[in-house]
Amino acid sequence: MAGGRGAARSRTKRLGATPWGAGRAGVPHALAVNETVIALIRPKPDPARVVGEPPEAVAAAQAAVDAPDGIGTIGSYATEVPLAATGTWSTAGRGGAQADLVLSAPEVGIPLLFVEVDNCFEDAARIAAKFDKYLRFYQRTVKDTDGHPRPMWRTRWPTPDPRYGDTPHPPVLLVFHQMGPRPAAGQIKEVAELTCSRWQGTWHREDGCHIYDGQIPIVATMLDLLREHGPVGPAFWRFGRDHRQHLADAIGNPRRREGPPGGLPGRAVAPGRAEGRRT
């Protein structure tokens, strides 16, 4: 697999090691991907560069400086990354997905996050079908450099070993940009219902939480919300929860970190339906 890792790195450089060029083609989807990266990073302006500018420009720059930080740098993101369910990293075969974005920021507790961006033109069923492709990719194993089989994605993105006994797959963030005719909130609800078998956890009364062994944590937001709150604000719905959270809690399982609270199990549901505040 040593050669495979090198090929993977090469492939990333050619296919999207940096999102900066995404907007140059003027394609709406590429622009939305670019805007998503900016909303996640939340770059800080230099106040010295707006000295002498109109007061509103100075105030806007200062507000951006004072706002909570984003996640990572431009180097933390790759775009248009093929997730090979068959074939190799450099020559992916049929049946796999292609992630719009991949975020790797272990320094802030997000070692791996796949991101799909949608402009609200695509049918919810087609979006939901992407998670079958993600699952095929996640379940694929290959021999690593030590000769032992490992999930293929782990040979490319180092992540911590599971701490709690269960092994959920890496999370996927859906970012909806309200350009098309399909209401973003309706898209989120419908995709959640269609993908229930892929994300729904199992309630463990003794631990006071759901566990997600072999499941995909799926989180959704809208680009406007992401711009407003950033990744550390309440902009994210984890499928199966009825409230918004910041990104780290939405992709994680806070109740397992905090210890088992009281409460009764509930049915995992789409955002906006009554599950309570269980995780």
mmCIF file of N, CA, C and O in Angstrom, residues 82-141:
data_model
loop_
_atom_site.group_PDB
_atom_site.id
_atom_site.type_symbol
_atom_site.label_atom_id
_atom_site.label_comp_id
_atom_site.label_asym_id
_atom_site.label_seq_id
_atom_site.Cartn_x
_atom_site.Cartn_y
_atom_site.Cartn_z
ATOM 1 N N PRO A 82 -12.182 11.462 -5.022
ATOM 2 C CA PRO A 82 -12.854 10.198 -5.306
ATOM 3 C C PRO A 82 -12.707 9.224 -4.145
ATOM 4 O O PRO A 82 -11.618 9.071 -3.577
ATOM 5 N N LEU A 83 -13.805 8.590 -3.790
ATOM 6 C CA LEU A 83 -13.830 7.600 -2.711
ATOM 7 C C LEU A 83 -14.039 6.240 -3.375
ATOM 8 O O LEU A 83 -15.163 5.858 -3.703
ATOM 9 N N ALA A 84 -12.959 5.523 -3.559
ATOM 10 C CA ALA A 84 -12.950 4.348 -4.442
ATOM 11 C C ALA A 84 -13.560 3.124 -3.769
ATOM 12 O O ALA A 84 -12.940 2.512 -2.902
ATOM 13 N N ALA A 85 -14.769 2.771 -4.173
ATOM 14 C CA ALA A 85 -15.359 1.502 -3.729
ATOM 15 C C ALA A 85 -14.745 0.334 -4.489
ATOM 16 O O ALA A 85 -14.717 -0.793 -3.999
ATOM 17 N N THR A 86 -14.257 0.611 -5.699
ATOM 18 C CA THR A 86 -13.496 -0.362 -6.492
ATOM 19 C C THR A 86 -12.353 0.398 -7.153
ATOM 20 O O THR A 86 -12.325 1.623 -7.160
ATOM 21 N N GLY A 87 -11.409 -0.343 -7.696
ATOM 22 C CA GLY A 87 -10.265 0.306 -8.320
ATOM 23 C C GLY A 87 -9.269 0.790 -7.284
ATOM 24 O O GLY A 87 -9.193 0.272 -6.161
ATOM 25 N N THR A 88 -8.493 1.796 -7.649
ATOM 26 C CA THR A 88 -7.440 2.325 -6.787
ATOM 27 C C THR A 88 -7.712 3.792 -6.486
ATOM 28 O O THR A 88 -8.621 4.408 -7.045
ATOM 29 N N TRP A 89 -6.882 4.355 -5.606
ATOM 30 C CA TRP A 89 -7.032 5.780 -5.314
ATOM 31 C C TRP A 89 -6.862 6.606 -6.591
ATOM 32 O O TRP A 89 -7.590 7.571 -6.810
ATOM 33 N N SER A 90 -5.893 6.252 -7.399
ATOM 34 C CA SER A 90 -5.604 7.063 -8.584
ATOM 35 C C SER A 90 -6.540 6.762 -9.742
ATOM 36 O O SER A 90 -6.742 7.597 -10.620
ATOM 37 N N THR A 91 -7.123 5.546 -9.763
ATOM 38 C CA THR A 91 -8.050 5.169 -10.828
ATOM 39 C C THR A 91 -9.251 4.483 -10.190
ATOM 40 O O THR A 91 -9.329 3.254 -10.117
ATOM 41 N N ALA A 92 -10.172 5.303 -9.688
ATOM 42 C CA ALA A 92 -11.341 4.756 -9.006
ATOM 43 C C ALA A 92 -12.264 4.079 -9.999
ATOM 44 O O ALA A 92 -12.466 4.562 -11.128
ATOM 45 N N GLY A 93 -12.837 2.935 -9.588
ATOM 46 C CA GLY A 93 -13.785 2.231 -10.428
ATOM 47 C C GLY A 93 -15.208 2.675 -10.168
ATOM 48 O O GLY A 93 -15.465 3.700 -9.513
ATOM 49 N N ARG A 94 -16.144 1.909 -10.680
ATOM 50 C CA ARG A 94 -17.556 2.228 -10.529
ATOM 51 C C ARG A 94 -18.021 1.928 -9.102
ATOM 52 O O ARG A 94 -17.439 1.123 -8.402
ATOM 53 N N GLY A 95 -19.101 2.595 -8.724
ATOM 54 C CA GLY A 95 -19.755 2.282 -7.463
ATOM 55 C C GLY A 95 -19.349 3.144 -6.294
ATOM 56 O O GLY A 95 -19.932 3.022 -5.211
ATOM 57 N N GLY A 96 -18.368 4.009 -6.475
ATOM 58 C CA GLY A 96 -17.925 4.861 -5.386
ATOM 59 C C GLY A 96 -18.529 6.250 -5.467
ATOM 60 O O GLY A 96 -19.232 6.609 -6.408
ATOM 61 N N ALA A 97 -18.240 7.044 -4.462
ATOM 62 C CA ALA A 97 -18.707 8.425 -4.413
ATOM 63 C C ALA A 97 -17.548 9.359 -4.734
ATOM 64 O O ALA A 97 -16.387 8.932 -4.861
ATOM 65 N N GLN A 98 -17.859 10.617 -4.893
ATOM 66 C CA GLN A 98 -16.832 11.652 -4.986
ATOM 67 C C GLN A 98 -17.218 12.761 -4.030
ATOM 68 O O GLN A 98 -18.241 13.426 -4.215
ATOM 69 N N ALA A 99 -16.438 12.940 -2.986
ATOM 70 C CA ALA A 99 -16.750 13.951 -1.985
ATOM 71 C C ALA A 99 -16.471 15.341 -2.537
ATOM 72 O O ALA A 99 -15.413 15.578 -3.124
ATOM 73 N N ASP A 100 -17.414 16.256 -2.339
ATOM 74 C CA ASP A 100 -17.175 17.642 -2.749
ATOM 75 C C ASP A 100 -16.008 18.242 -1.966
ATOM 76 O O ASP A 100 -15.188 18.967 -2.518
ATOM 77 N N LEU A 101 -15.960 17.943 -0.679
ATOM 78 C CA LEU A 101 -14.896 18.435 0.187
ATOM 79 C C LEU A 101 -14.493 17.349 1.164
ATOM 80 O O LEU A 101 -15.325 16.536 1.586
ATOM 81 N N VAL A 102 -13.228 17.349 1.535
ATOM 82 C CA VAL A 102 -12.751 16.539 2.649
ATOM 83 C C VAL A 102 -11.985 17.475 3.581
ATOM 84 O O VAL A 102 -11.055 18.162 3.153
ATOM 85 N N LEU A 103 -12.414 17.503 4.835
ATOM 86 C CA LEU A 103 -11.754 18.316 5.860
ATOM 87 C C LEU A 103 -10.989 17.398 6.792
ATOM 88 O O LEU A 103 -11.543 16.428 7.312
ATOM 89 N N SER A 104 -9.717 17.696 6.983
ATOM 90 C CA SER A 104 -8.900 16.971 7.953
ATOM 91 C C SER A 104 -8.238 17.993 8.859
ATOM 92 O O SER A 104 -7.309 18.697 8.460
ATOM 93 N N ALA A 105 -8.750 18.101 10.097
ATOM 94 C CA ALA A 105 -8.241 19.080 11.058
ATOM 95 C C ALA A 105 -8.135 18.425 12.432
ATOM 96 O O ALA A 105 -8.866 18.776 13.361
ATOM 97 N N PRO A 106 -7.235 17.440 12.591
ATOM 98 C CA PRO A 106 -7.125 16.749 13.882
ATOM 99 C C PRO A 106 -6.738 17.671 15.021
ATOM 100 O O PRO A 106 -7.027 17.380 16.189
ATOM 101 N N GLU A 107 -6.093 18.799 14.698
ATOM 102 C CA GLU A 107 -5.667 19.723 15.755
ATOM 103 C C GLU A 107 -6.844 20.364 16.486
ATOM 104 O O GLU A 107 -6.685 20.878 17.593
ATOM 105 N N VAL A 108 -8.035 20.342 15.888
ATOM 106 C CA VAL A 108 -9.217 20.884 16.554
ATOM 107 C C VAL A 108 -10.251 19.794 16.808
ATOM 108 O O VAL A 108 -11.428 20.073 17.020
ATOM 109 N N GLY A 109 -9.818 18.548 16.779
ATOM 110 C CA GLY A 109 -10.702 17.449 17.119
ATOM 111 C C GLY A 109 -11.587 16.954 15.984
ATOM 112 O O GLY A 109 -12.553 16.223 16.226
ATOM 113 N N ILE A 110 -11.282 17.336 14.736
ATOM 114 C CA ILE A 110 -12.039 16.838 13.583
ATOM 115 C C ILE A 110 -11.038 16.187 12.634
ATOM 116 O O ILE A 110 -10.571 16.817 11.677
ATOM 117 N N PRO A 111 -10.680 14.937 12.903
ATOM 118 C CA PRO A 111 -9.663 14.295 12.065
ATOM 119 C C PRO A 111 -10.114 14.050 10.643
ATOM 120 O O PRO A 111 -9.296 14.031 9.721
ATOM 121 N N LEU A 112 -11.440 13.860 10.441
ATOM 122 C CA LEU A 112 -11.909 13.562 9.094
ATOM 123 C C LEU A 112 -13.398 13.885 8.991
ATOM 124 O O LEU A 112 -14.205 13.422 9.795
ATOM 125 N N LEU A 113 -13.735 14.700 7.997
ATOM 126 C CA LEU A 113 -15.133 15.042 7.726
ATOM 127 C C LEU A 113 -15.318 15.153 6.223
ATOM 128 O O LEU A 113 -14.607 15.904 5.553
ATOM 129 N N PHE A 114 -16.254 14.388 5.687
ATOM 130 C CA PHE A 114 -16.621 14.509 4.286
ATOM 131 C C PHE A 114 -17.781 15.492 4.163
ATOM 132 O O PHE A 114 -18.671 15.524 5.024
ATOM 133 N N VAL A 115 -17.761 16.293 3.107
ATOM 134 C CA VAL A 115 -18.765 17.346 2.926
ATOM 135 C C VAL A 115 -19.376 17.234 1.541
ATOM 136 O O VAL A 115 -18.661 17.125 0.535
ATOM 137 N N GLU A 116 -20.703 17.253 1.485
ATOM 138 C CA GLU A 116 -21.451 17.295 0.232
ATOM 139 C C GLU A 116 -22.225 18.603 0.176
ATOM 140 O O GLU A 116 -22.897 18.979 1.141
ATOM 141 N N VAL A 117 -22.126 19.312 -0.933
ATOM 142 C CA VAL A 117 -22.776 20.611 -1.105
ATOM 143 C C VAL A 117 -23.874 20.468 -2.159
ATOM 144 O O VAL A 117 -23.637 19.908 -3.239
ATOM 145 N N ASP A 118 -25.071 20.979 -1.847
ATOM 146 C CA ASP A 118 -26.195 20.845 -2.769
ATOM 147 C C ASP A 118 -26.882 22.197 -2.945
ATOM 148 O O ASP A 118 -27.106 22.919 -1.968
ATOM 149 N N ASN A 119 -27.209 22.540 -4.186
ATOM 150 C CA ASN A 119 -27.844 23.822 -4.490
ATOM 151 C C ASN A 119 -29.366 23.740 -4.566
ATOM 152 O O ASN A 119 -30.017 24.637 -5.096
ATOM 153 N N CYS A 120 -29.942 22.657 -4.041
ATOM 154 C CA CYS A 120 -31.400 22.489 -3.952
ATOM 155 C C CYS A 120 -32.064 22.333 -5.317
ATOM 156 O O CYS A 120 -33.230 22.696 -5.494
ATOM 157 N N PHE A 121 -31.327 21.791 -6.264
ATOM 158 C CA PHE A 121 -31.902 21.379 -7.537
ATOM 159 C C PHE A 121 -32.118 19.868 -7.573
ATOM 160 O O PHE A 121 -33.030 19.382 -8.226
ATOM 161 N N GLU A 122 -31.286 19.132 -6.878
ATOM 162 C CA GLU A 122 -31.274 17.674 -6.986
ATOM 163 C C GLU A 122 -32.366 17.051 -6.130
ATOM 164 O O GLU A 122 -32.663 17.512 -5.024
ATOM 165 N N ASP A 123 -32.950 15.995 -6.641
ATOM 166 C CA ASP A 123 -33.979 15.258 -5.919
ATOM 167 C C ASP A 123 -33.396 14.637 -4.651
ATOM 168 O O ASP A 123 -32.264 14.147 -4.653
ATOM 169 N N ALA A 124 -34.175 14.644 -3.568
ATOM 170 C CA ALA A 124 -33.687 14.110 -2.293
ATOM 171 C C ALA A 124 -33.286 12.645 -2.405
ATOM 172 O O ALA A 124 -32.348 12.196 -1.734
ATOM 173 N N ALA A 125 -33.986 11.888 -3.227
ATOM 174 C CA ALA A 125 -33.656 10.467 -3.371
ATOM 175 C C ALA A 125 -32.261 10.281 -3.959
ATOM 176 O O ALA A 125 -31.542 9.347 -3.587
ATOM 177 N N ARG A 126 -31.868 11.159 -4.871
ATOM 178 C CA ARG A 126 -30.526 11.048 -5.458
ATOM 179 C C ARG A 126 -29.460 11.407 -4.434
ATOM 180 O O ARG A 126 -28.383 10.812 -4.404
ATOM 181 N N ILE A 127 -29.752 12.388 -3.596
ATOM 182 C CA ILE A 127 -28.808 12.731 -2.527
ATOM 183 C C ILE A 127 -28.682 11.559 -1.566
ATOM 184 O O ILE A 127 -27.583 11.169 -1.174
ATOM 185 N N ALA A 128 -29.817 10.985 -1.192
ATOM 186 C CA ALA A 128 -29.803 9.861 -0.254
ATOM 187 C C ALA A 128 -29.023 8.679 -0.811
ATOM 188 O O ALA A 128 -28.325 7.960 -0.074
ATOM 189 N N ALA A 129 -29.119 8.458 -2.131
ATOM 190 C CA ALA A 129 -28.429 7.319 -2.736
ATOM 191 C C ALA A 129 -26.918 7.434 -2.624
ATOM 192 O O ALA A 129 -26.208 6.415 -2.687
ATOM 193 N N LYS A 130 -26.409 8.639 -2.440
ATOM 194 C CA LYS A 130 -24.960 8.802 -2.290
ATOM 195 C C LYS A 130 -24.444 8.067 -1.058
ATOM 196 O O LYS A 130 -23.282 7.640 -1.026
ATOM 197 N N PHE A 131 -25.301 7.906 -0.050
ATOM 198 C CA PHE A 131 -24.826 7.277 1.176
ATOM 199 C C PHE A 131 -24.662 5.772 1.022
ATOM 200 O O PHE A 131 -23.919 5.154 1.798
ATOM 201 N N ASP A 132 -25.337 5.167 0.048
ATOM 202 C CA ASP A 132 -25.034 3.772 -0.279
ATOM 203 C C ASP A 132 -23.613 3.673 -0.823
ATOM 204 O O ASP A 132 -22.862 2.738 -0.510
ATOM 205 N N LYS A 133 -23.208 4.662 -1.633
ATOM 206 C CA LYS A 133 -21.847 4.676 -2.171
ATOM 207 C C LYS A 133 -20.828 4.937 -1.069
ATOM 208 O O LYS A 133 -19.753 4.328 -1.035
ATOM 209 N N TYR A 134 -21.158 5.856 -0.162
ATOM 210 C CA TYR A 134 -20.259 6.092 0.970
ATOM 211 C C TYR A 134 -20.079 4.813 1.777
ATOM 212 O O TYR A 134 -18.962 4.473 2.186
ATOM 213 N N LEU A 135 -21.180 4.098 2.021
ATOM 214 C CA LEU A 135 -21.080 2.879 2.819
ATOM 215 C C LEU A 135 -20.212 1.841 2.135
ATOM 216 O O LEU A 135 -19.399 1.169 2.796
ATOM 217 N N ARG A 136 -20.342 1.676 0.817
ATOM 218 C CA ARG A 136 -19.484 0.726 0.101
ATOM 219 C C ARG A 136 -18.010 1.110 0.257
ATOM 220 O O ARG A 136 -17.148 0.240 0.444
ATOM 221 N N PHE A 137 -17.732 2.399 0.183
ATOM 222 C CA PHE A 137 -16.353 2.856 0.353
ATOM 223 C C PHE A 137 -15.868 2.607 1.777
ATOM 224 O O PHE A 137 -14.763 2.089 1.986
ATOM 225 N N TYR A 138 -16.667 2.933 2.759
ATOM 226 C CA TYR A 138 -16.266 2.741 4.155
ATOM 227 C C TYR A 138 -16.001 1.272 4.472
ATOM 228 O O TYR A 138 -15.125 0.948 5.281
ATOM 229 N N GLN A 139 -16.771 0.385 3.880
ATOM 230 C CA GLN A 139 -16.660 -1.039 4.196
ATOM 231 C C GLN A 139 -15.537 -1.731 3.438
ATOM 232 O O GLN A 139 -15.210 -2.875 3.746
ATOM 233 N N ARG A 140 -14.942 -1.058 2.486
ATOM 234 C CA ARG A 140 -13.866 -1.676 1.708
ATOM 235 C C ARG A 140 -12.594 -1.780 2.551
ATOM 236 O O ARG A 140 -12.176 -0.817 3.189
ATOM 237 N N THR A 141 -11.975 -2.936 2.543
ATOM 238 C CA THR A 141 -10.722 -3.134 3.267
ATOM 239 C C THR A 141 -9.610 -3.484 2.288
ATOM 240 O O THR A 141 -9.844 -4.077 1.236
#
